[in-house]
Structures are given as C-alpha cells and as structure tokens.
C-alpha cells in the first residue's frame, strides 16, 4: 500500500495493515480446512468447500491491476468477460445439480436423470448435462424440460431473470469494447471523409486527391496517425519531458550545434520538436525560401536536387539534418536566412521540425548557450566560406533591433489586452457589488420602517385601553 505517496515494503507495517482489514478475516474464513469433513460425509458433498469463495475479491483486485498494466487492455477485457460468462454458467450448473440431488435424481422430467442408469452415472455426463442445461436456460436460446414442483419454478424464474440481466450487461459491454477498439480508426476515418468531401466540393484534381489519400494510408499503416501532443497532454510536465527525452534526445544530439549544449536547453528543445510526414515528391524547402525551421530526418530519404527537380546532388538519410544555420540568423552570413538548396522527399519521410521561434524562446533563458550556438554557427559558416567577417564584427544588426522592437510591441499589445480584460472584469464586479449593497440597504430600510410601525402600534394600544377605562 502507499503511505504519503511512497510504497511501503516494511514487513511489520504490512502485517499490521493487513490484520486490520476485512480481507484478512475473509482470508482466514477461506483457509478453514473444511476438506476434513469429506472423511465423515463422503465425497458427494462438494458444498462444504464453499468457504473458498470468500477470497473472490482477490480475483477482482487482480483483474483491476492487470487491466491498468497490460499493453493490450481491450483483449484483456474481452478475455475477462468470456471468463465471467463461463464461471456464471458453471456455477448455475452446479446449483442445478445440487437442486436435482435434493429433490431426487429422476424424480421428475426437470431434474437430472436417475444416476442408477449407467449412461448418466458417469462424472463427465453429469457435468456436461448440467452445463448444457445451464447454458440453454441462461441464454434462453433453447428448450429445456418444464419444471414440475414449485421450487423448480422459482429456480427457473430466477435463472431467467439473472440470464436476462447479466447477459444484457455482457452484450452491452462487448459492444462498448468493440467500439472502443475501433474508436481510433473511426476518428481517423472521419477525418479522411471530411477531407474527401472538401476536395470533392472544391473540385481538386484526381492526381492530388490520390496523393492525399495515399498519405493518409501511409499514416495509418505505419501507426503515425496519433498526435503525440494530444496523447501526452494529460501527463504532468516532468513525465512528459522524460518521455520526450527518452524518444527524441538522441536524435537532437546528432545535430552538430546542439552536441555540447547543456541538458536544460536540450530538454526545452526536445519538448518543442514537432513530427512531420512528407509524401514522395514533396519539397521540404526550395532554394531562396526564408528559413524558419530546421529539420532532422528520423526515417526516410531526402534528395538535394537542382532547380529542374530531377538532378540529384546528394541523398540525405536517417539521422541527417539541415537548416540549423538559417534559424540562428547569424550576422554576416552570406546566405542570410534564405535556403541555399532544393530538398525533396524521395519516398515517405518522417522528419522532426524545430521552428526558429521555438528555439529563440528556449534560448531567452540560456544566454550563454545562445552565444555558444552563434559561435559554432560562425565556425561552420567560416569553414564553408559563407561568413562575411567585416559584417560579423560590427555591432548589433538593425534588423535584429527591429525584430526585438516588434516583439516588444506585440508583448505590450498583449499586456494591454489582458489589462483591458481585467479592468472590464473589475468594473463588472464593482457594479454587482453596488447592486447588492443597494439591495441590502433597501431591506434594512424596510425592516426599520416595520420596526417603527410596530412600536407605534405598541404605544397606541395601551393609550386606547386607558381611555376606554375612563
């Protein structure tokens, strides 16, 4: 058990906790050696072992814990349900056989036939016959011999009611389980249908429509249709960060400029990586485009192609990356923040995307890491001959200052909006308070007038009585 969120493993505490629970008493009852009664009563009384059922809550506890830990919960639930059905039918068969034994085997057409007949004296036949009768009665899908005595009628009526209630519940659970198993597929299919209707309404070309449908098929076939952020949003930040580190950190460390960064920055960046999937022939970027993101190839192949889109200069594969220099916006770069090549997806490609805004947002808390990244970027540009040293040694770039001013303006606008909202809420609250105070004052005035009126009546009443006496 847990004590203040910590798992208790001390034997003494566990023993004291266990002895204080009801489950301990039930376990003691279930361990009573009633089997010794077989020496006195014989083997024909299995009812003496019913005390073993006192531990049935252990089975439900096991099912509950296993369901939360298994990787296949739907399969486990269905297997669990089938087991419940078999157990209920088995128990009902045992009760039927016990009632037949109490009334007398072969006493009428409803009870189990006379065991003196060799065909019905075998243990296998006794169990199979009772199980068959129980299955037909509880599922109400077959005909059984009608009851004769009143006790038989009561038992059959109770069986019918139990069968209707239990199996209606079971059928409903099976339906909900099947719908839950197909929930992801149904949601995915609804998205495809919505896009199909949109493309049909907008008269999109058949070729493009086929590409879109194939892209969706690839996502579903390779189990990439799940939105990671949507799935992990219910976890606390710490666990979400640990999962992201476990999945993406090694990929991020492959990028040269991030190789020696401190762990805190890498954790920030890992949480901002966004997976993207590209179809065959899709351009990830074109020469001259403004670079707002960098990409890391998780799976697939990309080609650096000429302007004609056919001639391939080099092929990038798993673990490769590009665009890391453009998002740093290094002063003196001859390429600026423009793309210097056309990069095209050969097949279906899975990439991780890190936007410039996300990187800059993370670097605001790590100024030393920002300076180190810019220095690494300059070294890479110098090695490739793409850095203008004269410009790099100048002061702050006016464009950078303009960007900062723009960001400040946006921040001020956001603050003004929030302040206006707070002011409106304050005015509304103040108006409501004034109305409540006015209502309270009116009530006080009314109660004061009533008190004065009652006092007047009280003073006038004695004077009238005195005058009447005179």
Short mmCIF file of C-alpha atoms in Angstrom, two decimals:
data_model
loop_
_atom_site.label_atom_id
_atom_site.label_comp_id
_atom_site.label_asym_id
_atom_site.label_seq_id
_atom_site.Cartn_x
_atom_site.Cartn_y
_atom_site.Cartn_z
CA UNK A 1 0.00 0.00 0.00
CA UNK A 2 1.02 3.66 -0.31
CA UNK A 3 1.88 5.90 2.60
CA UNK A 4 2.20 9.60 1.67
CA UNK A 5 2.74 8.54 -1.93
CA UNK A 6 5.54 6.05 -1.10
CA UNK A 7 5.28 2.29 -1.49
CA UNK A 8 5.54 0.60 1.92
CA UNK A 9 7.73 -2.50 1.96
CA UNK A 10 8.32 -2.87 5.71
CA UNK A 11 7.07 -6.30 6.80
CA UNK A 12 5.86 -5.11 10.21
CA UNK A 13 3.77 -2.26 8.78
CA UNK A 14 2.36 -4.53 6.07
CA UNK A 15 1.40 -7.11 8.68
CA UNK A 16 -0.35 -4.56 10.90
CA UNK A 17 -2.18 -3.04 7.94
CA UNK A 18 -3.28 -6.45 6.68
CA UNK A 19 -4.55 -7.63 10.07
CA UNK A 20 -6.73 -4.51 10.35
CA UNK A 21 -8.54 -5.11 7.03
CA UNK A 22 -11.72 -7.07 6.37
CA UNK A 23 -9.84 -9.03 3.71
CA UNK A 24 -7.77 -10.69 6.46
CA UNK A 25 -10.94 -12.06 8.10
CA UNK A 26 -12.22 -13.31 4.74
CA UNK A 27 -8.88 -14.99 4.03
CA UNK A 28 -9.00 -16.72 7.42
CA UNK A 29 -12.52 -17.99 6.66
CA UNK A 30 -11.40 -19.28 3.26
CA UNK A 31 -8.47 -21.17 4.85
CA UNK A 32 -10.64 -23.14 7.30
CA UNK A 33 -9.86 -26.78 6.42
CA UNK A 34 -13.40 -27.87 5.69
CA UNK A 35 -11.99 -30.60 3.45
CA UNK A 36 -11.62 -32.83 6.53
CA UNK A 37 -15.41 -33.14 6.54
CA UNK A 38 -15.07 -35.38 3.49
CA UNK A 39 -13.83 -38.15 5.84
CA UNK A 40 -17.18 -38.05 7.67
CA UNK A 41 -19.65 -37.08 4.92
CA UNK A 42 -18.02 -38.63 1.87
CA UNK A 43 -17.11 -37.10 -1.48
CA UNK A 44 -20.70 -36.46 -2.50
CA UNK A 45 -20.94 -33.08 -0.75
CA UNK A 46 -18.84 -30.51 -2.63
CA UNK A 47 -20.78 -27.70 -0.89
CA UNK A 48 -18.50 -27.97 2.13
CA UNK A 49 -15.77 -26.15 0.16
CA UNK A 50 -17.87 -23.02 -0.48
CA UNK A 51 -15.80 -21.09 2.05
CA UNK A 52 -13.10 -20.84 -0.62
CA UNK A 53 -15.29 -18.24 -2.36
CA UNK A 54 -14.56 -15.76 0.45
CA UNK A 55 -11.38 -14.86 -1.44
CA UNK A 56 -13.19 -13.92 -4.64
CA UNK A 57 -12.36 -10.25 -4.09
CA UNK A 58 -8.71 -11.14 -4.71
CA UNK A 59 -9.62 -12.14 -8.23
CA UNK A 60 -11.33 -8.81 -8.92
CA UNK A 61 -8.32 -6.96 -7.48
CA UNK A 62 -6.01 -8.93 -9.78
CA UNK A 63 -8.15 -8.11 -12.82
CA UNK A 64 -8.25 -4.41 -11.93
CA UNK A 65 -4.48 -4.12 -11.52
CA UNK A 66 -3.69 -6.18 -14.60
CA UNK A 67 -6.02 -4.10 -16.77
CA UNK A 68 -4.11 -0.91 -15.91
CA UNK A 69 -0.71 -2.52 -16.55
CA UNK A 70 -1.28 -4.59 -19.67
CA UNK A 71 -0.35 -3.26 -23.11
CA UNK A 72 -3.45 -4.91 -24.63
CA UNK A 73 -6.35 -3.72 -22.43
CA UNK A 74 -9.13 -4.44 -24.93
CA UNK A 75 -8.03 -8.05 -25.46
CA UNK A 76 -7.75 -8.48 -21.69
CA UNK A 77 -11.26 -7.06 -21.14
CA UNK A 78 -12.79 -9.41 -23.72
CA UNK A 79 -10.97 -12.43 -22.24
CA UNK A 80 -12.12 -11.34 -18.80
CA UNK A 81 -15.72 -11.09 -19.99
CA UNK A 82 -15.63 -14.55 -21.58
CA UNK A 83 -14.28 -15.94 -18.30
CA UNK A 84 -17.16 -14.32 -16.37
CA UNK A 85 -19.68 -15.93 -18.74
CA UNK A 86 -18.12 -19.37 -18.31
CA UNK A 87 -17.99 -19.02 -14.50
CA UNK A 88 -21.64 -17.92 -14.25
CA UNK A 89 -22.78 -20.82 -16.42
CA UNK A 90 -20.60 -23.22 -14.40
CA UNK A 91 -21.97 -22.01 -11.05
CA UNK A 92 -25.53 -22.21 -12.31
CA UNK A 93 -24.89 -25.78 -13.50
CA UNK A 94 -23.61 -26.68 -10.02
CA UNK A 95 -26.74 -25.19 -8.40
CA UNK A 96 -28.98 -27.12 -10.82
CA UNK A 97 -27.22 -30.37 -9.99
CA UNK A 98 -27.48 -29.67 -6.24
CA UNK A 99 -31.23 -28.97 -6.50
CA UNK A 100 -31.70 -32.16 -8.52
CA UNK A 101 -29.83 -34.04 -5.82
CA UNK A 102 -32.01 -32.51 -3.08
CA UNK A 103 -35.27 -33.32 -4.92
CA UNK A 104 -34.06 -36.71 -6.10
CA UNK A 105 -32.40 -37.73 -9.33
CA UNK A 106 -35.02 -38.85 -11.87
CA UNK A 107 -37.89 -37.75 -9.58
CA UNK A 108 -39.48 -35.84 -12.48
CA UNK A 109 -38.66 -34.73 -16.03
CA UNK A 110 -36.97 -31.47 -14.94
CA UNK A 111 -34.27 -32.78 -12.60
CA UNK A 112 -31.15 -34.66 -13.62
CA UNK A 113 -31.95 -38.24 -14.73
CA UNK A 114 -31.54 -41.15 -12.36
CA UNK A 115 -27.86 -41.82 -11.72
CA UNK A 116 -28.56 -45.55 -11.48
CA UNK A 117 -28.77 -45.57 -15.25
CA UNK A 118 -25.22 -46.34 -16.47
CA UNK A 119 -25.36 -43.66 -19.15
CA UNK A 120 -26.00 -40.90 -16.56
CA UNK A 121 -23.80 -42.22 -13.78
CA UNK A 122 -20.50 -41.05 -15.27
CA UNK A 123 -18.99 -37.82 -13.83
CA UNK A 124 -18.36 -36.35 -17.28
CA UNK A 125 -22.00 -36.87 -18.29
CA UNK A 126 -23.24 -35.29 -15.03
CA UNK A 127 -21.19 -32.15 -15.60
CA UNK A 128 -21.85 -31.84 -19.35
CA UNK A 129 -25.60 -32.34 -18.91
CA UNK A 130 -25.80 -29.73 -16.14
CA UNK A 131 -23.62 -27.31 -18.11
CA UNK A 132 -25.81 -27.79 -21.20
CA UNK A 133 -28.99 -27.13 -19.18
CA UNK A 134 -27.43 -24.04 -17.57
CA UNK A 135 -26.32 -22.62 -20.92
CA UNK A 136 -29.75 -23.08 -22.51
CA UNK A 137 -31.55 -21.56 -19.52
CA UNK A 138 -29.34 -18.50 -19.02
CA UNK A 139 -29.06 -17.65 -22.71
CA UNK A 140 -32.74 -18.52 -23.40
CA UNK A 141 -31.83 -19.86 -26.83
CA UNK A 142 -33.14 -23.41 -26.45
CA UNK A 143 -35.91 -25.52 -24.94
CA UNK A 144 -35.47 -27.37 -21.67
CA UNK A 145 -37.88 -29.71 -19.83
CA UNK A 146 -40.52 -27.63 -17.99
CA UNK A 147 -40.40 -27.54 -14.17
CA UNK A 148 -42.81 -29.61 -12.15
CA UNK A 149 -42.57 -28.58 -8.50
CA UNK A 150 -42.92 -25.09 -7.06
CA UNK A 151 -39.26 -24.90 -6.04
CA UNK A 152 -38.27 -25.77 -9.60
CA UNK A 153 -40.48 -22.99 -10.95
CA UNK A 154 -38.89 -20.46 -8.58
CA UNK A 155 -35.39 -21.51 -9.59
CA UNK A 156 -36.16 -21.34 -13.32
CA UNK A 157 -37.77 -17.88 -12.97
CA UNK A 158 -34.74 -16.64 -11.03
CA UNK A 159 -32.47 -18.15 -13.70
CA UNK A 160 -34.36 -16.38 -16.48
CA UNK A 161 -34.13 -13.03 -14.69
CA UNK A 162 -30.42 -13.48 -13.98
CA UNK A 163 -29.81 -14.54 -17.57
CA UNK A 164 -31.63 -11.51 -18.98
CA UNK A 165 -29.90 -9.01 -16.70
CA UNK A 166 -26.41 -10.47 -16.80
CA UNK A 167 -26.26 -11.26 -20.48
CA UNK A 168 -27.80 -7.92 -21.43
CA UNK A 169 -25.00 -6.29 -19.45
CA UNK A 170 -22.43 -8.55 -21.09
CA UNK A 171 -23.68 -7.81 -24.59
CA UNK A 172 -23.59 -4.08 -23.83
CA UNK A 173 -20.02 -4.36 -22.53
CA UNK A 174 -18.94 -6.32 -25.59
CA UNK A 175 -20.44 -3.65 -27.84
CA UNK A 176 -18.68 -0.85 -25.96
CA UNK A 177 -15.38 -2.75 -26.05
CA UNK A 178 -15.60 -3.29 -29.79
CA UNK A 179 -16.48 0.37 -30.33
CA UNK A 180 -13.53 1.40 -28.13
CA UNK A 181 -11.22 -0.85 -30.10
CA UNK A 182 -12.32 0.85 -33.30
CA UNK A 183 -12.53 4.37 -31.84
CA UNK A 184 -9.15 5.43 -33.22
CA UNK A 185 -9.97 4.05 -36.66
CA UNK A 186 -13.41 5.69 -36.65
CA UNK A 187 -11.94 9.07 -35.72
CA UNK A 188 -9.24 8.71 -38.38
CA UNK A 189 -11.80 7.69 -40.98
CA UNK A 190 -13.99 10.70 -40.14
CA UNK A 191 -11.02 12.98 -40.85
CA UNK A 192 -10.44 11.29 -44.20
CA UNK A 193 -14.13 11.58 -45.11
CA UNK A 194 -14.16 15.28 -44.22
CA UNK A 195 -11.12 15.95 -46.43
CA UNK A 196 -12.61 13.87 -49.26
CA UNK A 197 -15.81 15.92 -49.12
CA UNK A 198 -13.82 19.16 -49.11
CA UNK A 199 -11.72 18.08 -52.13
CA UNK A 200 -14.84 16.99 -53.99
CA UNK A 201 -16.58 20.29 -53.17
CA UNK A 202 -13.54 22.33 -54.29
CA UNK A 203 -13.04 20.14 -57.39
CA UNK A 204 -9.46 19.18 -56.54
CA UNK A 205 -7.65 17.26 -59.29
CA UNK A 206 -7.78 13.47 -59.15
CA UNK A 207 -3.99 13.18 -59.00
CA UNK A 208 -3.75 15.39 -55.92
CA UNK A 209 -6.71 13.60 -54.35
CA UNK A 210 -4.92 10.25 -54.77
CA UNK A 211 -1.78 11.67 -53.17
CA UNK A 212 -3.75 12.88 -50.16
CA UNK A 213 -5.47 9.50 -49.71
CA UNK A 214 -2.15 7.64 -50.05
CA UNK A 215 -0.63 9.94 -47.43
CA UNK A 216 -3.42 9.05 -45.00
CA UNK A 217 -2.99 5.34 -45.79
CA UNK A 218 0.72 5.63 -45.01
CA UNK A 219 -0.03 7.31 -41.68
CA UNK A 220 -2.48 4.59 -40.64
CA UNK A 221 -0.39 1.65 -41.89
CA UNK A 222 2.73 2.85 -40.08
CA UNK A 223 0.81 3.86 -36.92
CA UNK A 224 1.68 7.54 -37.30
CA UNK A 225 -1.87 8.87 -37.14
CA UNK A 226 -1.66 9.60 -33.41
CA UNK A 227 -0.99 13.18 -32.36
CA UNK A 228 1.79 12.90 -29.77
CA UNK A 229 0.96 16.21 -28.11
CA UNK A 230 -2.71 15.26 -27.78
CA UNK A 231 -1.83 11.91 -26.20
CA UNK A 232 0.74 13.29 -23.75
CA UNK A 233 -1.11 16.45 -22.71
CA UNK A 234 -2.70 14.70 -19.71
CA UNK A 235 0.71 13.92 -18.19
CA UNK A 236 2.49 16.33 -15.84
CA UNK A 237 5.31 18.37 -17.36
CA UNK A 238 8.01 16.28 -15.70
CA UNK A 239 6.78 12.95 -17.08
CA UNK A 240 6.10 14.47 -20.48
CA UNK A 241 9.65 15.81 -20.59
CA UNK A 242 11.10 12.42 -19.59
CA UNK A 243 9.15 10.64 -22.35
CA UNK A 244 10.25 13.23 -24.91
CA UNK A 245 13.88 12.88 -23.77
CA UNK A 246 13.69 9.11 -23.99
CA UNK A 247 12.26 9.25 -27.51
CA UNK A 248 13.93 12.28 -29.14
CA UNK A 249 17.07 13.30 -27.23
CA UNK A 250 19.47 11.04 -29.13
CA UNK A 251 18.10 12.40 -32.39
CA UNK A 252 18.63 16.01 -31.29
CA UNK A 253 22.21 15.33 -30.15
CA UNK A 254 23.13 14.32 -33.70
CA UNK A 255 22.92 17.98 -34.75
CA UNK A 256 26.42 19.46 -34.54
CA UNK A 257 25.49 22.81 -33.00
CA UNK A 258 23.50 21.12 -30.21
CA UNK A 259 26.12 18.46 -29.39
CA UNK A 260 27.66 20.29 -26.40
CA UNK A 261 24.64 22.24 -25.15
CA UNK A 262 23.60 21.99 -21.53
CA UNK A 263 20.94 19.45 -20.59
CA UNK A 264 18.31 22.05 -19.63
CA UNK A 265 18.31 23.60 -23.11
CA UNK A 266 18.14 20.20 -24.79
CA UNK A 267 15.12 19.29 -22.67
CA UNK A 268 13.43 22.55 -23.68
CA UNK A 269 14.14 21.86 -27.36
CA UNK A 270 13.06 18.22 -27.18
CA UNK A 271 9.62 19.30 -25.99
CA UNK A 272 9.32 21.64 -28.98
CA UNK A 273 10.17 19.10 -31.70
CA UNK A 274 7.19 18.51 -34.00
CA UNK A 275 6.94 15.35 -36.16
CA UNK A 276 6.05 15.85 -39.82
CA UNK A 277 5.45 13.34 -42.61
CA UNK A 278 6.13 14.13 -46.29
CA UNK A 279 4.88 12.25 -49.35
CA UNK A 280 7.03 11.17 -52.30
CA UNK A 281 7.93 14.20 -54.42
CA UNK A 282 7.11 16.79 -51.74
CA UNK A 283 9.55 19.68 -51.39
CA UNK A 284 10.67 20.25 -47.81
CA UNK A 285 12.25 23.55 -48.82
CA UNK A 286 13.17 25.38 -52.03
CA UNK A 287 16.19 27.48 -52.84
CA UNK A 288 15.64 31.10 -51.80
CA UNK A 289 12.87 30.36 -49.29
CA UNK A 290 13.09 32.06 -45.90
CA UNK A 291 14.37 29.56 -43.35
CA UNK A 292 12.05 29.45 -40.36
CA UNK A 293 12.63 25.82 -39.35
CA UNK A 294 15.36 23.23 -39.15
CA UNK A 295 14.73 19.55 -39.88
CA UNK A 296 16.10 16.26 -38.56
CA UNK A 297 15.44 13.12 -40.59
CA UNK A 298 14.01 10.37 -38.41
CA UNK A 299 13.17 7.93 -41.19
CA UNK A 300 13.22 8.10 -44.97
CA UNK A 301 15.42 9.61 -47.68
CA UNK A 302 15.64 13.17 -48.98
CA UNK A 303 17.45 14.36 -52.11
CA UNK A 304 19.21 17.68 -52.70
CA UNK A 305 18.11 18.40 -56.26
CA UNK A 306 18.75 21.01 -58.92
CA UNK A 307 16.20 23.60 -59.99
CA UNK A 308 14.75 21.13 -62.50
CA UNK A 309 13.76 18.82 -59.62
CA UNK A 310 15.34 15.77 -61.30
CA UNK A 311 19.12 16.03 -61.00
CA UNK A 312 20.23 14.78 -57.58
CA UNK A 313 23.39 16.13 -55.95
CA UNK A 314 23.30 14.18 -52.70
CA UNK A 315 20.90 11.93 -50.77
CA UNK A 316 20.21 12.52 -47.07
CA UNK A 317 19.15 9.55 -44.93
CA UNK A 318 18.22 8.73 -41.32
CA UNK A 319 19.91 10.99 -38.77
CA UNK A 320 20.81 13.75 -41.22
CA UNK A 321 19.75 17.35 -40.57
CA UNK A 322 19.63 20.66 -42.39
CA UNK A 323 18.54 24.24 -41.87
CA UNK A 324 20.24 24.65 -38.49
CA UNK A 325 22.21 27.75 -39.57
CA UNK A 326 19.26 29.64 -41.02
CA UNK A 327 17.22 29.58 -37.79
CA UNK A 328 20.11 31.12 -35.80
CA UNK A 329 20.07 34.20 -38.06
CA UNK A 330 23.83 34.69 -37.69
CA UNK A 331 25.04 38.17 -38.56
CA UNK A 332 27.43 38.21 -41.55
CA UNK A 333 26.06 35.06 -43.17
CA UNK A 334 26.24 35.45 -46.95
CA UNK A 335 23.20 33.22 -47.31
CA UNK A 336 21.25 35.27 -44.79
CA UNK A 337 18.24 33.34 -43.57
CA UNK A 338 17.47 32.02 -47.05
CA UNK A 339 17.57 28.39 -48.12
CA UNK A 340 20.54 27.54 -50.31
CA UNK A 341 19.24 24.30 -51.84
CA UNK A 342 16.16 22.44 -53.03
CA UNK A 343 15.40 19.42 -50.82
CA UNK A 344 12.86 16.90 -51.99
CA UNK A 345 11.42 13.75 -50.40
CA UNK A 346 12.20 10.59 -52.37
CA UNK A 347 9.65 8.37 -50.59
CA UNK A 348 7.59 8.85 -47.49
CA UNK A 349 9.80 10.67 -44.96
CA UNK A 350 9.40 11.24 -41.22
CA UNK A 351 11.08 14.42 -40.03
CA UNK A 352 11.38 16.36 -36.80
CA UNK A 353 10.87 20.08 -37.19
CA UNK A 354 12.22 22.78 -34.84
CA UNK A 355 10.97 26.28 -35.58
CA UNK A 356 13.04 29.45 -35.19
CA UNK A 357 10.52 30.97 -32.77
CA UNK A 358 10.65 27.91 -30.51
CA UNK A 359 14.45 27.94 -30.50
CA UNK A 360 14.63 31.66 -29.69
CA UNK A 361 12.03 31.24 -26.94
CA UNK A 362 14.12 28.49 -25.35
CA UNK A 363 17.36 30.50 -25.72
CA UNK A 364 15.97 33.51 -23.83
CA UNK A 365 16.56 31.55 -20.60
CA UNK A 366 20.02 30.38 -21.70
CA UNK A 367 22.05 33.40 -22.91
CA UNK A 368 25.37 31.55 -22.60
CA UNK A 369 24.06 28.71 -24.73
CA UNK A 370 22.83 31.23 -27.30
CA UNK A 371 26.30 32.81 -27.55
CA UNK A 372 27.88 29.36 -27.88
CA UNK A 373 25.45 28.32 -30.63
CA UNK A 374 26.11 31.51 -32.58
CA UNK A 375 29.86 30.95 -32.24
CA UNK A 376 29.50 27.37 -33.51
CA UNK A 377 27.38 28.59 -36.39
CA UNK A 378 30.02 31.16 -37.33
CA UNK A 379 32.71 28.49 -37.33
CA UNK A 380 30.63 26.32 -39.64
CA UNK A 381 29.99 29.26 -41.98
CA UNK A 382 33.69 30.22 -41.95
CA UNK A 383 34.62 26.64 -42.82
CA UNK A 384 32.25 26.71 -45.78
CA UNK A 385 33.31 30.24 -46.77
CA UNK A 386 29.85 31.68 -46.20
CA UNK A 387 30.68 34.25 -43.47
CA UNK A 388 31.47 37.92 -44.09
CA UNK A 389 33.88 38.74 -41.25
CA UNK A 390 33.56 42.51 -41.65
CA UNK A 391 29.82 42.41 -41.07
CA UNK A 392 30.15 39.78 -38.34
CA UNK A 393 32.46 42.07 -36.34
CA UNK A 394 30.07 45.01 -36.46
CA UNK A 395 27.64 45.85 -33.69
CA UNK A 396 24.10 44.77 -33.42
CA UNK A 397 22.23 44.33 -36.67
CA UNK A 398 19.47 46.93 -37.17
CA UNK A 399 17.21 44.13 -38.37
CA UNK A 400 17.70 42.33 -35.07
CA UNK A 401 16.86 45.53 -33.20
CA UNK A 402 13.79 45.97 -35.37
CA UNK A 403 12.75 42.39 -34.62
CA UNK A 404 13.17 42.98 -30.89
CA UNK A 405 11.13 46.20 -31.07
CA UNK A 406 8.42 44.35 -32.97
CA UNK A 407 8.34 41.65 -30.32
CA UNK A 408 8.16 44.26 -27.57
CA UNK A 409 5.24 45.93 -29.35
CA UNK A 410 3.46 42.59 -29.58
CA UNK A 411 4.12 41.92 -25.89
CA UNK A 412 2.82 45.36 -24.94
CA UNK A 413 -0.31 44.83 -27.05
CA UNK A 414 -0.87 41.51 -25.31
CA UNK A 415 -0.45 43.12 -21.89
CA UNK A 416 -2.85 45.90 -22.84
CA UNK A 417 -5.42 43.35 -23.92
CA UNK A 418 -5.07 41.46 -20.65
CA UNK A 419 -5.26 44.70 -18.67
CA UNK A 420 -8.42 45.77 -20.53
CA UNK A 421 -9.98 42.38 -19.78
CA UNK A 422 -9.08 42.65 -16.09
CA UNK A 423 -10.43 46.21 -15.96
CA UNK A 424 -13.71 45.10 -17.53
CA UNK A 425 -13.99 42.27 -15.01
CA UNK A 426 -13.23 44.72 -12.17
CA UNK A 427 -15.92 47.15 -13.35
CA UNK A 428 -18.43 44.34 -13.69
CA UNK A 429 -17.64 43.04 -10.20
CA UNK A 430 -17.85 46.57 -8.77
CA UNK A 431 -21.25 47.12 -10.40
CA UNK A 432 -22.54 43.83 -8.98
CA UNK A 433 -21.29 44.78 -5.51
CA UNK A 434 -23.04 48.16 -5.74
CA UNK A 435 -26.29 46.46 -6.70
CA UNK A 436 -26.00 44.03 -3.80
CA UNK A 437 -25.23 46.85 -1.35
CA UNK A 438 -28.26 48.78 -2.62
CA UNK A 439 -30.50 45.73 -2.15
CA UNK A 440 -29.17 45.24 1.38
CA UNK A 441 -29.78 48.91 2.22
CA UNK A 442 -33.36 48.70 0.92
CA UNK A 443 -34.01 45.62 3.02
CA UNK A 444 -32.59 47.36 6.11
CA UNK A 445 -34.77 50.41 5.48
CA UNK A 446 -37.86 48.24 5.03
CA UNK A 447 -37.13 46.32 8.23
CA UNK A 448 -36.54 49.64 10.09
CA UNK A 449 -39.88 51.02 8.93
CA UNK A 450 -41.63 47.87 10.03
CA UNK A 451 -39.99 48.13 13.46
CA UNK A 452 -41.12 51.78 13.83
CA UNK A 453 -44.64 50.87 12.77
CA UNK A 454 -44.81 48.02 15.28
CA UNK A 455 -43.53 50.33 18.07
CA UNK A 456 -46.23 52.87 17.22
CA UNK A 457 -48.89 50.20 17.41
CA UNK A 458 -47.48 49.00 20.74
CA UNK A 459 -47.62 52.56 22.24
CA UNK A 460 -51.08 53.37 20.86
CA UNK A 461 -52.66 50.19 22.16
CA UNK A 462 -52.20 50.97 25.94
CA UNK A 463 -53.43 54.57 25.47
CA UNK A 464 -56.63 53.32 23.86
CA UNK A 465 -57.24 50.87 26.69
CA UNK A 466 -56.74 53.64 29.28
CA UNK A 467 -59.23 55.94 27.51
CA UNK A 468 -61.79 53.13 27.34
CA UNK A 469 -61.40 52.58 31.10
CA UNK A 470 -62.01 56.28 31.77
#
